[in-house]
Short mmCIF file of C-alpha atoms in Angstrom, two decimals:
data_model
loop_
_atom_site.label_atom_id
_atom_site.label_comp_id
_atom_site.label_asym_id
_atom_site.label_seq_id
_atom_site.Cartn_x
_atom_site.Cartn_y
_atom_site.Cartn_z
CA MET A 13 0.00 0.00 0.00
CA SER A 14 1.30 3.45 -0.81
CA LEU A 15 0.19 6.83 0.44
CA ARG A 16 0.37 10.09 -1.49
CA ILE A 17 1.06 13.23 0.51
CA GLN A 18 1.25 16.63 -1.11
CA PHE A 19 2.19 19.98 0.29
CA GLU A 20 2.40 23.38 -1.25
CA LEU A 21 5.23 25.84 -0.78
CA SER A 22 3.95 29.37 -0.38
CA GLU A 23 5.66 32.43 -1.82
CA ARG A 24 7.17 32.95 1.63
CA ASP A 25 8.49 29.37 1.64
CA LEU A 26 9.96 29.82 -1.82
CA LYS A 27 11.65 33.05 -0.76
CA HIS A 28 13.11 31.18 2.21
CA PHE A 29 14.58 28.44 -0.03
CA LYS A 30 15.80 31.04 -2.51
CA LYS A 31 17.60 32.84 0.32
CA ILE A 32 19.20 29.58 1.44
CA ALA A 33 20.26 28.75 -2.12
CA SER A 34 21.66 32.23 -2.58
CA SER A 35 23.73 32.09 0.61
CA ALA A 36 24.96 28.59 -0.28
CA LYS A 37 25.94 29.86 -3.70
CA GLN A 38 27.93 32.67 -2.05
CA LEU A 39 29.69 30.20 0.26
CA ALA A 40 30.51 27.97 -2.69
CA LYS A 41 31.59 30.85 -4.91
CA ASP A 42 35.22 30.17 -4.05
CA ALA A 43 34.73 26.43 -4.45
CA GLY A 44 35.88 24.90 -7.67
CA GLU A 45 33.79 22.78 -9.97
CA GLU A 46 35.34 19.59 -8.65
CA GLU A 47 34.52 20.52 -5.06
CA ILE A 48 30.90 21.29 -5.95
CA ILE A 49 30.50 18.00 -7.81
CA GLU A 50 32.26 16.12 -5.00
CA ALA A 51 29.85 17.59 -2.43
CA ALA A 52 26.82 16.54 -4.48
CA GLU A 53 28.28 13.06 -4.97
CA GLY A 54 28.96 12.86 -1.22
CA LEU A 55 25.31 13.62 -0.51
CA LEU A 56 24.25 10.90 -2.93
CA GLN A 57 26.46 8.41 -1.11
CA GLU A 58 25.01 9.47 2.26
CA VAL A 59 21.51 8.99 0.88
CA GLU A 60 22.39 5.50 -0.34
CA ASP A 61 23.97 4.58 2.98
CA ALA A 62 21.10 6.00 5.07
CA LYS A 63 18.38 3.97 3.34
CA THR A 64 16.16 7.05 3.07
CA PRO A 65 12.44 6.86 2.33
CA ASP A 66 11.67 6.45 -1.38
CA PHE A 67 10.09 9.88 -1.82
CA ILE A 68 13.32 11.49 -0.63
CA HIS A 69 15.65 9.02 -2.34
CA ASP A 70 13.97 9.41 -5.74
CA ARG A 71 14.31 13.18 -5.73
CA LEU A 72 17.91 13.18 -4.55
CA MET A 73 18.90 10.68 -7.22
CA GLN A 74 18.10 13.40 -9.77
CA LEU A 75 21.37 15.01 -8.66
CA LYS A 76 23.16 12.13 -10.36
CA TYR A 77 21.69 13.25 -13.67
CA MET A 78 22.86 16.84 -13.16
CA ILE A 79 26.36 15.63 -12.33
CA GLU A 80 26.41 13.41 -15.42
CA MET A 81 25.32 16.43 -17.48
CA LEU A 82 28.43 18.28 -16.31
CA GLN A 83 30.82 15.37 -16.73
CA ASP A 84 29.61 14.12 -20.12
CA GLU A 85 32.26 15.25 -22.61
CA GLY A 86 29.97 14.39 -25.51
CA TRP A 87 27.34 16.80 -24.19
CA GLY A 88 29.93 19.54 -23.79
CA LEU A 89 27.90 21.85 -21.59
CA GLY A 90 29.83 25.06 -21.20
CA GLY A 91 29.67 28.74 -20.41
CA ALA A 92 26.61 30.18 -18.72
CA ASP A 93 24.68 26.91 -19.12
CA ARG A 94 27.34 25.04 -17.15
CA ASP A 95 27.38 27.79 -14.52
CA ARG A 96 23.61 27.44 -14.04
CA VAL A 97 23.94 23.74 -13.21
CA LEU A 98 26.97 24.32 -10.96
CA SER A 99 25.12 27.13 -9.15
CA ALA A 100 22.25 24.76 -8.45
CA LEU A 101 24.61 22.10 -7.09
CA ALA A 102 26.47 24.64 -4.95
CA TYR A 103 23.77 24.30 -2.27
CA PHE A 104 25.27 20.93 -1.35
CA CYS A 105 28.68 22.41 -0.53
CA ASP A 106 27.23 23.95 2.63
CA PRO A 107 27.35 21.40 5.47
CA GLU A 108 24.65 23.30 7.41
CA ASP A 109 21.16 22.06 6.62
CA LEU A 110 17.73 23.18 7.68
CA ILE A 111 17.20 19.62 8.89
CA PRO A 112 20.39 17.84 9.98
CA ASP A 113 21.01 14.89 7.66
CA SER A 114 21.42 12.65 10.70
CA THR A 115 17.71 13.07 11.62
CA PRO A 116 16.22 9.59 11.03
CA GLY A 117 13.75 9.39 8.17
CA PHE A 118 13.58 13.08 7.34
CA GLY A 119 17.14 14.39 7.54
CA PHE A 120 17.35 14.74 3.78
CA LEU A 121 13.89 16.29 3.31
CA ASP A 122 15.23 19.85 2.90
CA ASP A 123 17.74 18.54 0.36
CA ALA A 124 14.96 16.77 -1.54
CA ILE A 125 12.91 19.97 -1.64
CA MET A 126 15.90 21.91 -2.94
CA VAL A 127 16.53 19.28 -5.63
CA GLU A 128 12.88 19.46 -6.67
CA LEU A 129 13.17 23.24 -7.04
CA MET A 130 16.43 22.86 -9.00
CA VAL A 131 14.92 20.32 -11.35
CA ARG A 132 12.09 22.71 -12.11
CA GLU A 133 14.53 25.56 -12.68
CA LEU A 134 16.80 23.45 -14.91
CA LYS A 135 13.91 21.78 -16.73
CA HIS A 136 15.10 22.76 -20.21
CA GLU A 137 18.70 21.74 -19.56
CA ILE A 138 17.58 18.36 -18.21
CA GLU A 139 15.15 17.74 -21.09
CA ALA A 140 17.78 18.64 -23.69
CA TYR A 141 20.36 16.38 -22.05
CA ALA A 142 17.89 13.48 -21.88
CA ASP A 143 17.11 13.93 -25.58
CA PHE A 144 20.83 14.01 -26.36
CA CYS A 145 21.48 10.79 -24.41
CA ASN A 146 18.56 9.07 -26.14
CA TYR A 147 19.75 10.26 -29.55
CA ARG A 148 23.31 9.12 -28.86
CA SER A 149 22.11 5.70 -27.76
CA ARG A 150 19.84 5.27 -30.81
CA GLU A 151 22.58 6.39 -33.21
CA GLU A 152 25.18 4.11 -31.64
CA LYS A 153 22.82 1.17 -32.06
CA ARG A 154 21.86 2.20 -35.59
CA THR A 155 25.37 2.91 -36.89
CA GLY A 156 27.41 0.64 -34.66
CA LYS A 157 29.76 3.59 -34.11
CA SER A 158 30.94 4.82 -30.77
CA GLY A 159 33.80 6.91 -29.45
CA MET A 160 35.49 9.32 -31.84
CA ALA A 161 33.73 7.91 -34.91
CA ARG A 162 30.49 9.39 -33.64
CA ALA A 163 31.84 12.93 -33.13
CA ASP A 164 30.37 14.30 -36.36
CA TRP A 165 26.76 13.28 -35.79
CA LEU A 166 26.93 14.06 -32.06
CA ASP A 167 28.26 17.58 -32.63
CA GLY A 168 25.30 18.59 -34.80
CA LYS A 169 22.74 17.18 -32.40
CA ARG A 170 24.45 18.74 -29.38
CA LYS A 171 24.40 22.19 -31.00
CA GLU A 172 20.75 21.77 -31.94
CA LEU A 173 19.74 20.76 -28.41
CA HIS A 174 21.83 23.46 -26.68
CA SER A 175 20.14 26.04 -28.90
CA ARG A 176 16.66 24.63 -28.18
CA MET A 177 17.39 24.63 -24.45
CA ARG A 178 18.32 28.32 -24.49
CA ARG A 179 15.33 29.29 -26.67
CA ARG A 180 12.88 27.52 -24.38
CA ARG A 181 14.41 29.04 -21.28
CA LYS A 182 14.29 32.51 -22.84
CA SER A 183 10.70 32.16 -24.07
CA GLU A 184 9.56 30.88 -20.68
CA ARG A 185 10.99 33.95 -18.96
CA GLY A 186 8.91 36.18 -21.21
CA GLY A 187 5.76 34.13 -20.61
CA GLY A 188 4.69 35.99 -17.49
CA GLY A 189 4.05 32.86 -15.46
CA VAL A 190 5.04 32.64 -11.82
CA ARG A 191 8.28 30.71 -11.42
CA PHE A 192 10.68 30.07 -8.64
CA LYS A 193 13.93 31.73 -9.67
CA LEU A 194 16.71 29.81 -7.92
CA LEU A 195 19.67 30.68 -10.10
#
């Protein structure tokens, strides 16, 4: 038997999380990319070791995807797009949590909420990367080519998806809808 529980974050709640993310980003400003990624990977390991509830575990595992997005040389995320993802992950460089991670059952709840907000903010980056991974997998199966032999067809698709990601992000900003602006 499963139970679905929903809660809504008010504007005040969102401002609170934005403030926390902003201060974490300031603390991590001097941190290098490796340190930011290492902190996020450390949290993932803690989550695995702690046997967290599924609703927390599932959200935190989305960090793995963001890390892969940064480390995937074929994807080649760079510049401001890379900085957006790193800024989101910077929250996990701060060892101080709203809820201490050692709190049984719910210690990672604040982290899960932050990941959920990040995923929404990075929606276009995540969608584009997922499409790229699917395309790469299909083309490798279709052509039997991998590694450097695939560079030509991957480069074109990567450029197309990076461009789409930026267009969607830009058009969404002009849409007038209410969004949580984390980055």
